[in-house]
Amino acid sequence: MAELLTDAEVDTALAGLPHWQRVGSEIVRAVELPTFPAAIALVDRVAAAAEARNHHPDIDIRWRTVTFTCSTHFKGGLTELDVALAREIDRLAAE
């Protein structure tokens, strides 16, 4: 079962995730895409990856900007599940 990360562990993880920032007990990244369909396509790719991991981000779509928020809700904070999902979102956003 996923354990909550310490503040130091979160800081270390975020050092390797330059597009993400910590907001309370969550990490957040906004991605601006060239078009609305491109934004939806990214959401589709992230949804498939999240479903495969059984760990899902909160997703907010505003025209061409998609904001992803990761937190392990059942733990009340950040776990390695969130860091791994953030890395996967970065990989998918770079495609």
PDB file of C-alpha atoms in Angstrom:
ATOM      1  CA  MET A   1       0.000   0.000   0.000  1.00  0.00           C
ATOM      2  CA  ALA A   2       1.242   3.500  -0.808  1.00  0.00           C
ATOM      3  CA  GLU A   3       2.698   5.491   2.072  1.00  0.00           C
ATOM      4  CA  LEU A   4       2.629   9.259   2.378  1.00  0.00           C
ATOM      5  CA  LEU A   5       5.814  10.980   1.284  1.00  0.00           C
ATOM      6  CA  THR A   6       7.657  13.237   3.697  1.00  0.00           C
ATOM      7  CA  ASP A   7       8.118  16.895   2.800  1.00  0.00           C
ATOM      8  CA  ALA A   8      11.751  16.154   1.959  1.00  0.00           C
ATOM      9  CA  GLU A   9      10.723  13.281  -0.333  1.00  0.00           C
ATOM     10  CA  VAL A  10       8.196  15.519  -2.087  1.00  0.00           C
ATOM     11  CA  ASP A  11      10.844  18.223  -2.550  1.00  0.00           C
ATOM     12  CA  THR A  12      13.272  15.671  -3.995  1.00  0.00           C
ATOM     13  CA  ALA A  13      10.618  14.323  -6.363  1.00  0.00           C
ATOM     14  CA  LEU A  14       9.649  17.822  -7.519  1.00  0.00           C
ATOM     15  CA  ALA A  15      13.287  18.584  -8.316  1.00  0.00           C
ATOM     16  CA  GLY A  16      12.914  16.008 -11.087  1.00  0.00           C
ATOM     17  CA  LEU A  17       9.480  17.285 -12.149  1.00  0.00           C
ATOM     18  CA  PRO A  18      10.154  20.908 -13.147  1.00  0.00           C
ATOM     19  CA  HIS A  19       6.661  21.502 -14.598  1.00  0.00           C
ATOM     20  CA  TRP A  20       4.930  20.524 -11.353  1.00  0.00           C
ATOM     21  CA  GLN A  21       4.350  22.492  -8.196  1.00  0.00           C
ATOM     22  CA  ARG A  22       3.091  21.525  -4.810  1.00  0.00           C
ATOM     23  CA  VAL A  23      -0.193  23.020  -3.697  1.00  0.00           C
ATOM     24  CA  GLY A  24      -0.952  21.778  -0.201  1.00  0.00           C
ATOM     25  CA  SER A  25      -1.323  18.003  -0.340  1.00  0.00           C
ATOM     26  CA  GLU A  26      -1.358  17.873  -4.156  1.00  0.00           C
ATOM     27  CA  ILE A  27       0.991  18.391  -7.083  1.00  0.00           C
ATOM     28  CA  VAL A  28      -0.286  20.362 -10.063  1.00  0.00           C
ATOM     29  CA  ARG A  29       0.764  20.920 -13.661  1.00  0.00           C
ATOM     30  CA  ALA A  30      -0.912  22.887 -16.447  1.00  0.00           C
ATOM     31  CA  VAL A  31      -0.196  21.963 -20.065  1.00  0.00           C
ATOM     32  CA  GLU A  32      -1.071  24.324 -22.907  1.00  0.00           C
ATOM     33  CA  LEU A  33      -1.719  22.566 -26.206  1.00  0.00           C
ATOM     34  CA  PRO A  34      -1.923  24.089 -29.697  1.00  0.00           C
ATOM     35  CA  THR A  35      -5.599  23.228 -30.194  1.00  0.00           C
ATOM     36  CA  PHE A  36      -8.631  22.037 -28.261  1.00  0.00           C
ATOM     37  CA  PRO A  37      -8.590  18.629 -30.014  1.00  0.00           C
ATOM     38  CA  ALA A  38      -4.917  18.237 -29.025  1.00  0.00           C
ATOM     39  CA  ALA A  39      -5.871  18.955 -25.415  1.00  0.00           C
ATOM     40  CA  ILE A  40      -8.587  16.304 -25.531  1.00  0.00           C
ATOM     41  CA  ALA A  41      -6.170  13.831 -27.138  1.00  0.00           C
ATOM     42  CA  LEU A  42      -3.725  14.357 -24.247  1.00  0.00           C
ATOM     43  CA  VAL A  43      -6.526  13.805 -21.753  1.00  0.00           C
ATOM     44  CA  ASP A  44      -7.413  10.563 -23.556  1.00  0.00           C
ATOM     45  CA  ARG A  45      -3.797   9.327 -23.351  1.00  0.00           C
ATOM     46  CA  VAL A  46      -3.531  10.256 -19.670  1.00  0.00           C
ATOM     47  CA  ALA A  47      -6.879   8.601 -18.955  1.00  0.00           C
ATOM     48  CA  ALA A  48      -5.662   5.332 -20.475  1.00  0.00           C
ATOM     49  CA  ALA A  49      -2.416   5.464 -18.487  1.00  0.00           C
ATOM     50  CA  ALA A  50      -4.252   6.332 -15.273  1.00  0.00           C
ATOM     51  CA  GLU A  51      -6.750   3.533 -15.764  1.00  0.00           C
ATOM     52  CA  ALA A  52      -3.925   1.042 -16.317  1.00  0.00           C
ATOM     53  CA  ARG A  53      -2.353   2.189 -13.016  1.00  0.00           C
ATOM     54  CA  ASN A  54      -5.682   2.391 -11.184  1.00  0.00           C
ATOM     55  CA  HIS A  55      -4.560   5.833 -10.011  1.00  0.00           C
ATOM     56  CA  HIS A  56      -6.341   8.844 -11.483  1.00  0.00           C
ATOM     57  CA  PRO A  57      -5.540  12.552 -11.542  1.00  0.00           C
ATOM     58  CA  ASP A  58      -8.097  15.314 -11.282  1.00  0.00           C
ATOM     59  CA  ILE A  59      -8.310  16.915 -14.722  1.00  0.00           C
ATOM     60  CA  ASP A  60      -9.539  20.392 -15.602  1.00  0.00           C
ATOM     61  CA  ILE A  61      -9.893  21.323 -19.295  1.00  0.00           C
ATOM     62  CA  ARG A  62     -10.064  25.001 -20.255  1.00  0.00           C
ATOM     63  CA  TRP A  63      -9.988  25.277 -24.038  1.00  0.00           C
ATOM     64  CA  ARG A  64      -6.333  24.473 -24.872  1.00  0.00           C
ATOM     65  CA  THR A  65      -5.058  24.279 -21.297  1.00  0.00           C
ATOM     66  CA  VAL A  66      -5.309  21.071 -19.320  1.00  0.00           C
ATOM     67  CA  THR A  67      -4.504  21.100 -15.608  1.00  0.00           C
ATOM     68  CA  PHE A  68      -3.607  17.846 -13.903  1.00  0.00           C
ATOM     69  CA  THR A  69      -3.754  17.501 -10.127  1.00  0.00           C
ATOM     70  CA  CYS A  70      -2.324  14.429  -8.436  1.00  0.00           C
ATOM     71  CA  SER A  71      -2.936  13.314  -4.868  1.00  0.00           C
ATOM     72  CA  THR A  72      -3.606   9.980  -3.244  1.00  0.00           C
ATOM     73  CA  HIS A  73      -7.004  10.861  -1.813  1.00  0.00           C
ATOM     74  CA  PHE A  74      -7.438   7.729   0.296  1.00  0.00           C
ATOM     75  CA  LYS A  75      -4.129   8.569   2.021  1.00  0.00           C
ATOM     76  CA  GLY A  76      -4.822  12.291   2.325  1.00  0.00           C
ATOM     77  CA  GLY A  77      -1.663  13.426   0.573  1.00  0.00           C
ATOM     78  CA  LEU A  78       1.149  12.601  -1.791  1.00  0.00           C
ATOM     79  CA  THR A  79       2.575   9.149  -2.381  1.00  0.00           C
ATOM     80  CA  GLU A  80       4.922   7.567  -4.891  1.00  0.00           C
ATOM     81  CA  LEU A  81       1.806   6.774  -6.955  1.00  0.00           C
ATOM     82  CA  ASP A  82       1.435  10.514  -7.605  1.00  0.00           C
ATOM     83  CA  VAL A  83       5.085  11.005  -8.496  1.00  0.00           C
ATOM     84  CA  ALA A  84       4.992   8.088 -10.933  1.00  0.00           C
ATOM     85  CA  LEU A  85       1.782   9.371 -12.521  1.00  0.00           C
ATOM     86  CA  ALA A  86       3.262  12.867 -12.833  1.00  0.00           C
ATOM     87  CA  ARG A  87       6.275  11.408 -14.660  1.00  0.00           C
ATOM     88  CA  GLU A  88       3.950   9.550 -17.014  1.00  0.00           C
ATOM     89  CA  ILE A  89       1.886  12.703 -17.648  1.00  0.00           C
ATOM     90  CA  ASP A  90       5.128  14.544 -18.490  1.00  0.00           C
ATOM     91  CA  ARG A  91       6.099  11.792 -20.920  1.00  0.00           C
ATOM     92  CA  LEU A  92       2.684  11.851 -22.598  1.00  0.00           C
ATOM     93  CA  ALA A  93       2.630  15.662 -22.770  1.00  0.00           C
ATOM     94  CA  ALA A  94       5.991  15.626 -24.544  1.00  0.00           C
ATOM     95  CA  GLU A  95       4.712  13.331 -27.338  1.00  0.00           C
TER      96      GLU A  95
END
